[in-house]
Amino acid sequence: MKVVTQVKLVPTPAQAAALKHTLRTVNEAACWVSGVAFERGVPREYELRKHTYAELRERGLGAQAAQHVIKKVRDAYTSLHANLRAGNLGKKGSKRRIKVESKPIAFRPQAAQPYDDRCLSWQYDAQTVSIWTTAGRLKGVHFACSPNALKQLIAHRKGESDLVERDGVFYLIATCEVPEAETREPGGFIGVDLGIVNIATTSTGYRAAGRKLNRYRRRQLALRAKLQKKGTKSAKRLLRKQRRTESRRAKDINHRISKTIVTEAERTGRGISLEDLTGIRERVRLRKPQRVALHSWAFAQLADFIVYKARRAGVPVVFVDPAYSSQQCAECGHVDRLSRVSRAVFTCRGCGVVAHADRNASRVLARRGQGAWDAGRKSHVPATSPRS
């Protein structure tokens, strides 16, 4: 299983200047390669290399750096074409799609640049790296990370690492090949109901309340509107800082919630049943204030965190259809829209049971998860030969 580990570089002023110049040089070169690819109909990587490699070398890029720039551009166009085929950038003829297809892909000056082991080496004991730049090889560039991240780097780092700059700070994002634990047979499933007021509610009783976070998001929304109205350079700088702060906070909360859920599943020997919320933003029609709340929370990120933590722990995860889970009774299975008395209260109109609405929905999802697991297991059982 591939996971990424991020470390913060702590360069000297001279080293920082060299890294900054390197990123700008390679991304300017990537923009030029992108223009060549666009003019020639985005040829394959080998053909694109024939048209651009010599020029990249003349621009001062090393052999490996030039290869990585070409590959980065080709991969960007591959992702773009995949999004176009999937309709993620609008239908054919739409303004958004025409705008995307009418010009080459551009790369920001601080965009990530991949490095392999020939242009980047790690010295874990000294916590330094040796890295290629346009000014030559920089040795002894210090990096900082947590003890757990350092252990993961030492044990599992493999493949490329990306150099990226964010607000003047340089980071290396390393790829690690972490072995997966063997998936065990679950003794039941924990259903996880996701929401806005309660971020996650499980069938075992855990509830991650979102009241504090929602208040924080409302304050940030008001501040963002005020800064956008101001429009000065300092306001734009604060907007960028605010966006990163809010993103880090949401990511940290998702990490804590996912860790709690996976730890509970591992301790009790159960699997995890998650809602399949693919395309929920397109399917659900809400009022404007509700749309802001729905679009601002990273449900997909929380699900991804649960999945990769569960895979490392050997906990099985299944995705189930969430349709009518908030209207179905976990006790008798009766489905009725009127059973959802309020946001927090569920009263079954079939058997009369009263429960917390989110807790009831999570129990429904747990039952659906068990059914999906049993159905999948039965589909892999070989058919017995009929008796003669």
JSON list of N, CA and C in Angstrom, two decimals, residues 92-132:
[
{"chain": "A", "resi": 92, "resn": "LYS", "atom": "N", "xyz": [-19.66, 18.28, -23.30]},
{"chain": "A", "resi": 92, "resn": "LYS", "atom": "CA", "xyz": [-19.09, 18.80, -24.55]},
{"chain": "A", "resi": 92, "resn": "LYS", "atom": "C", "xyz": [-19.84, 20.07, -24.96]},
{"chain": "A", "resi": 93, "resn": "GLY", "atom": "N", "xyz": [-19.06, 21.10, -25.29]},
{"chain": "A", "resi": 93, "resn": "GLY", "atom": "CA", "xyz": [-19.66, 22.36, -25.69]},
{"chain": "A", "resi": 93, "resn": "GLY", "atom": "C", "xyz": [-19.89, 23.33, -24.55]},
{"chain": "A", "resi": 94, "resn": "SER", "atom": "N", "xyz": [-19.70, 22.88, -23.30]},
{"chain": "A", "resi": 94, "resn": "SER", "atom": "CA", "xyz": [-19.89, 23.80, -22.17]},
{"chain": "A", "resi": 94, "resn": "SER", "atom": "C", "xyz": [-18.72, 24.80, -22.11]},
{"chain": "A", "resi": 95, "resn": "LYS", "atom": "N", "xyz": [-18.97, 25.96, -21.51]},
{"chain": "A", "resi": 95, "resn": "LYS", "atom": "CA", "xyz": [-17.95, 27.01, -21.44]},
{"chain": "A", "resi": 95, "resn": "LYS", "atom": "C", "xyz": [-16.71, 26.53, -20.69]},
{"chain": "A", "resi": 96, "resn": "ARG", "atom": "N", "xyz": [-16.95, 25.82, -19.60]},
{"chain": "A", "resi": 96, "resn": "ARG", "atom": "CA", "xyz": [-15.82, 25.36, -18.79]},
{"chain": "A", "resi": 96, "resn": "ARG", "atom": "C", "xyz": [-14.94, 24.38, -19.59]},
{"chain": "A", "resi": 97, "resn": "ARG", "atom": "N", "xyz": [-15.58, 23.47, -20.28]},
{"chain": "A", "resi": 97, "resn": "ARG", "atom": "CA", "xyz": [-14.82, 22.47, -21.04]},
{"chain": "A", "resi": 97, "resn": "ARG", "atom": "C", "xyz": [-14.08, 23.12, -22.21]},
{"chain": "A", "resi": 98, "resn": "ILE", "atom": "N", "xyz": [-14.73, 24.04, -22.90]},
{"chain": "A", "resi": 98, "resn": "ILE", "atom": "CA", "xyz": [-14.08, 24.74, -24.02]},
{"chain": "A", "resi": 98, "resn": "ILE", "atom": "C", "xyz": [-12.87, 25.51, -23.54]},
{"chain": "A", "resi": 99, "resn": "LYS", "atom": "N", "xyz": [-13.01, 26.15, -22.37]},
{"chain": "A", "resi": 99, "resn": "LYS", "atom": "CA", "xyz": [-11.90, 26.92, -21.82]},
{"chain": "A", "resi": 99, "resn": "LYS", "atom": "C", "xyz": [-10.71, 26.03, -21.50]},
{"chain": "A", "resi": 100, "resn": "VAL", "atom": "N", "xyz": [-10.98, 24.84, -20.95]},
{"chain": "A", "resi": 100, "resn": "VAL", "atom": "CA", "xyz": [-9.90, 23.91, -20.59]},
{"chain": "A", "resi": 100, "resn": "VAL", "atom": "C", "xyz": [-9.22, 23.36, -21.83]},
{"chain": "A", "resi": 101, "resn": "GLU", "atom": "N", "xyz": [-10.01, 23.03, -22.85]},
{"chain": "A", "resi": 101, "resn": "GLU", "atom": "CA", "xyz": [-9.46, 22.39, -24.04]},
{"chain": "A", "resi": 101, "resn": "GLU", "atom": "C", "xyz": [-8.79, 23.38, -24.99]},
{"chain": "A", "resi": 102, "resn": "SER", "atom": "N", "xyz": [-9.01, 24.68, -24.80]},
{"chain": "A", "resi": 102, "resn": "SER", "atom": "CA", "xyz": [-8.51, 25.66, -25.77]},
{"chain": "A", "resi": 102, "resn": "SER", "atom": "C", "xyz": [-7.11, 26.18, -25.49]},
{"chain": "A", "resi": 103, "resn": "LYS", "atom": "N", "xyz": [-6.49, 25.75, -24.39]},
{"chain": "A", "resi": 103, "resn": "LYS", "atom": "CA", "xyz": [-5.15, 26.25, -24.07]},
{"chain": "A", "resi": 103, "resn": "LYS", "atom": "C", "xyz": [-4.33, 25.17, -23.38]},
{"chain": "A", "resi": 104, "resn": "PRO", "atom": "N", "xyz": [-3.00, 25.27, -23.46]},
{"chain": "A", "resi": 104, "resn": "PRO", "atom": "CA", "xyz": [-2.16, 24.25, -22.81]},
{"chain": "A", "resi": 104, "resn": "PRO", "atom": "C", "xyz": [-2.21, 24.35, -21.30]},
{"chain": "A", "resi": 105, "resn": "ILE", "atom": "N", "xyz": [-1.85, 23.26, -20.64]},
{"chain": "A", "resi": 105, "resn": "ILE", "atom": "CA", "xyz": [-1.80, 23.23, -19.19]},
{"chain": "A", "resi": 105, "resn": "ILE", "atom": "C", "xyz": [-0.66, 24.12, -18.71]},
{"chain": "A", "resi": 106, "resn": "ALA", "atom": "N", "xyz": [-0.93, 24.91, -17.68]},
{"chain": "A", "resi": 106, "resn": "ALA", "atom": "CA", "xyz": [0.09, 25.79, -17.10]},
{"chain": "A", "resi": 106, "resn": "ALA", "atom": "C", "xyz": [0.49, 25.25, -15.72]},
{"chain": "A", "resi": 107, "resn": "PHE", "atom": "N", "xyz": [1.74, 25.46, -15.35]},
{"chain": "A", "resi": 107, "resn": "PHE", "atom": "CA", "xyz": [2.26, 25.01, -14.07]},
{"chain": "A", "resi": 107, "resn": "PHE", "atom": "C", "xyz": [2.67, 26.22, -13.23]},
{"chain": "A", "resi": 108, "resn": "ARG", "atom": "N", "xyz": [2.25, 26.22, -11.98]},
{"chain": "A", "resi": 108, "resn": "ARG", "atom": "CA", "xyz": [2.61, 27.31, -11.07]},
{"chain": "A", "resi": 108, "resn": "ARG", "atom": "C", "xyz": [4.11, 27.30, -10.79]},
{"chain": "A", "resi": 109, "resn": "PRO", "atom": "N", "xyz": [4.69, 28.45, -10.47]},
{"chain": "A", "resi": 109, "resn": "PRO", "atom": "CA", "xyz": [6.13, 28.48, -10.17]},
{"chain": "A", "resi": 109, "resn": "PRO", "atom": "C", "xyz": [6.52, 27.61, -8.98]},
{"chain": "A", "resi": 110, "resn": "GLN", "atom": "N", "xyz": [5.58, 27.40, -8.03]},
{"chain": "A", "resi": 110, "resn": "GLN", "atom": "CA", "xyz": [5.88, 26.59, -6.84]},
{"chain": "A", "resi": 110, "resn": "GLN", "atom": "C", "xyz": [5.38, 25.17, -6.96]},
{"chain": "A", "resi": 111, "resn": "ALA", "atom": "N", "xyz": [4.95, 24.75, -8.16]},
{"chain": "A", "resi": 111, "resn": "ALA", "atom": "CA", "xyz": [4.39, 23.41, -8.33]},
{"chain": "A", "resi": 111, "resn": "ALA", "atom": "C", "xyz": [5.43, 22.34, -8.01]},
{"chain": "A", "resi": 112, "resn": "ALA", "atom": "N", "xyz": [4.95, 21.16, -7.63]},
{"chain": "A", "resi": 112, "resn": "ALA", "atom": "CA", "xyz": [5.84, 20.08, -7.20]},
{"chain": "A", "resi": 112, "resn": "ALA", "atom": "C", "xyz": [6.70, 19.58, -8.36]},
{"chain": "A", "resi": 113, "resn": "GLN", "atom": "N", "xyz": [7.93, 19.22, -8.04]},
{"chain": "A", "resi": 113, "resn": "GLN", "atom": "CA", "xyz": [8.86, 18.62, -9.00]},
{"chain": "A", "resi": 113, "resn": "GLN", "atom": "C", "xyz": [9.30, 17.26, -8.47]},
{"chain": "A", "resi": 114, "resn": "PRO", "atom": "N", "xyz": [9.11, 16.18, -9.23]},
{"chain": "A", "resi": 114, "resn": "PRO", "atom": "CA", "xyz": [9.51, 14.85, -8.74]},
{"chain": "A", "resi": 114, "resn": "PRO", "atom": "C", "xyz": [11.02, 14.64, -8.80]},
{"chain": "A", "resi": 115, "resn": "TYR", "atom": "N", "xyz": [11.51, 13.89, -7.82]},
{"chain": "A", "resi": 115, "resn": "TYR", "atom": "CA", "xyz": [12.92, 13.52, -7.73]},
{"chain": "A", "resi": 115, "resn": "TYR", "atom": "C", "xyz": [13.01, 12.01, -7.51]},
{"chain": "A", "resi": 116, "resn": "ASP", "atom": "N", "xyz": [13.94, 11.35, -8.21]},
{"chain": "A", "resi": 116, "resn": "ASP", "atom": "CA", "xyz": [14.20, 9.94, -7.93]},
{"chain": "A", "resi": 116, "resn": "ASP", "atom": "C", "xyz": [15.50, 9.81, -7.14]},
{"chain": "A", "resi": 117, "resn": "ASP", "atom": "N", "xyz": [15.92, 8.57, -6.89]},
{"chain": "A", "resi": 117, "resn": "ASP", "atom": "CA", "xyz": [17.09, 8.35, -6.04]},
{"chain": "A", "resi": 117, "resn": "ASP", "atom": "C", "xyz": [18.39, 8.79, -6.69]},
{"chain": "A", "resi": 118, "resn": "ARG", "atom": "N", "xyz": [18.37, 9.09, -8.00]},
{"chain": "A", "resi": 118, "resn": "ARG", "atom": "CA", "xyz": [19.59, 9.56, -8.63]},
{"chain": "A", "resi": 118, "resn": "ARG", "atom": "C", "xyz": [19.81, 11.06, -8.42]},
{"chain": "A", "resi": 119, "resn": "CYS", "atom": "N", "xyz": [18.75, 11.80, -8.12]},
{"chain": "A", "resi": 119, "resn": "CYS", "atom": "CA", "xyz": [18.92, 13.22, -7.86]},
{"chain": "A", "resi": 119, "resn": "CYS", "atom": "C", "xyz": [18.56, 13.63, -6.44]},
{"chain": "A", "resi": 120, "resn": "LEU", "atom": "N", "xyz": [18.23, 12.65, -5.60]},
{"chain": "A", "resi": 120, "resn": "LEU", "atom": "CA", "xyz": [17.91, 12.94, -4.21]},
{"chain": "A", "resi": 120, "resn": "LEU", "atom": "C", "xyz": [18.32, 11.74, -3.36]},
{"chain": "A", "resi": 121, "resn": "SER", "atom": "N", "xyz": [19.11, 11.99, -2.33]},
{"chain": "A", "resi": 121, "resn": "SER", "atom": "CA", "xyz": [19.49, 10.93, -1.40]},
{"chain": "A", "resi": 121, "resn": "SER", "atom": "C", "xyz": [19.22, 11.39, 0.03]},
{"chain": "A", "resi": 122, "resn": "TRP", "atom": "N", "xyz": [18.90, 10.43, 0.89]},
{"chain": "A", "resi": 122, "resn": "TRP", "atom": "CA", "xyz": [18.52, 10.72, 2.27]},
{"chain": "A", "resi": 122, "resn": "TRP", "atom": "C", "xyz": [19.61, 10.24, 3.22]},
{"chain": "A", "resi": 123, "resn": "GLN", "atom": "N", "xyz": [19.92, 11.05, 4.22]},
{"chain": "A", "resi": 123, "resn": "GLN", "atom": "CA", "xyz": [20.80, 10.65, 5.31]},
{"chain": "A", "resi": 123, "resn": "GLN", "atom": "C", "xyz": [19.96, 10.72, 6.60]},
{"chain": "A", "resi": 124, "resn": "TYR", "atom": "N", "xyz": [19.39, 9.57, 6.97]},
{"chain": "A", "resi": 124, "resn": "TYR", "atom": "CA", "xyz": [18.42, 9.55, 8.05]},
{"chain": "A", "resi": 124, "resn": "TYR", "atom": "C", "xyz": [19.04, 9.85, 9.41]},
{"chain": "A", "resi": 125, "resn": "ASP", "atom": "N", "xyz": [20.24, 9.35, 9.67]},
{"chain": "A", "resi": 125, "resn": "ASP", "atom": "CA", "xyz": [20.86, 9.57, 10.98]},
{"chain": "A", "resi": 125, "resn": "ASP", "atom": "C", "xyz": [21.08, 11.06, 11.25]},
{"chain": "A", "resi": 126, "resn": "ALA", "atom": "N", "xyz": [21.54, 11.77, 10.22]},
{"chain": "A", "resi": 126, "resn": "ALA", "atom": "CA", "xyz": [21.79, 13.21, 10.38]},
{"chain": "A", "resi": 126, "resn": "ALA", "atom": "C", "xyz": [20.55, 14.05, 10.07]},
{"chain": "A", "resi": 127, "resn": "GLN", "atom": "N", "xyz": [19.48, 13.40, 9.58]},
{"chain": "A", "resi": 127, "resn": "GLN", "atom": "CA", "xyz": [18.26, 14.09, 9.14]},
{"chain": "A", "resi": 127, "resn": "GLN", "atom": "C", "xyz": [18.57, 15.18, 8.13]},
{"chain": "A", "resi": 128, "resn": "THR", "atom": "N", "xyz": [19.31, 14.79, 7.08]},
{"chain": "A", "resi": 128, "resn": "THR", "atom": "CA", "xyz": [19.64, 15.69, 5.99]},
{"chain": "A", "resi": 128, "resn": "THR", "atom": "C", "xyz": [19.37, 14.99, 4.67]},
{"chain": "A", "resi": 129, "resn": "VAL", "atom": "N", "xyz": [19.31, 15.78, 3.60]},
{"chain": "A", "resi": 129, "resn": "VAL", "atom": "CA", "xyz": [19.18, 15.24, 2.25]},
{"chain": "A", "resi": 129, "resn": "VAL", "atom": "C", "xyz": [20.22, 15.90, 1.36]},
{"chain": "A", "resi": 130, "resn": "SER", "atom": "N", "xyz": [20.56, 15.19, 0.30]},
{"chain": "A", "resi": 130, "resn": "SER", "atom": "CA", "xyz": [21.40, 15.73, -0.77]},
{"chain": "A", "resi": 130, "resn": "SER", "atom": "C", "xyz": [20.52, 15.80, -2.01]},
{"chain": "A", "resi": 131, "resn": "ILE", "atom": "N", "xyz": [20.38, 17.00, -2.59]},
{"chain": "A", "resi": 131, "resn": "ILE", "atom": "CA", "xyz": [19.37, 17.20, -3.64]},
{"chain": "A", "resi": 131, "resn": "ILE", "atom": "C", "xyz": [19.96, 18.00, -4.80]},
{"chain": "A", "resi": 132, "resn": "TRP", "atom": "N", "xyz": [19.54, 17.61, -6.02]},
{"chain": "A", "resi": 132, "resn": "TRP", "atom": "CA", "xyz": [19.99, 18.33, -7.22]},
{"chain": "A", "resi": 132, "resn": "TRP", "atom": "C", "xyz": [19.26, 19.66, -7.33]}
]
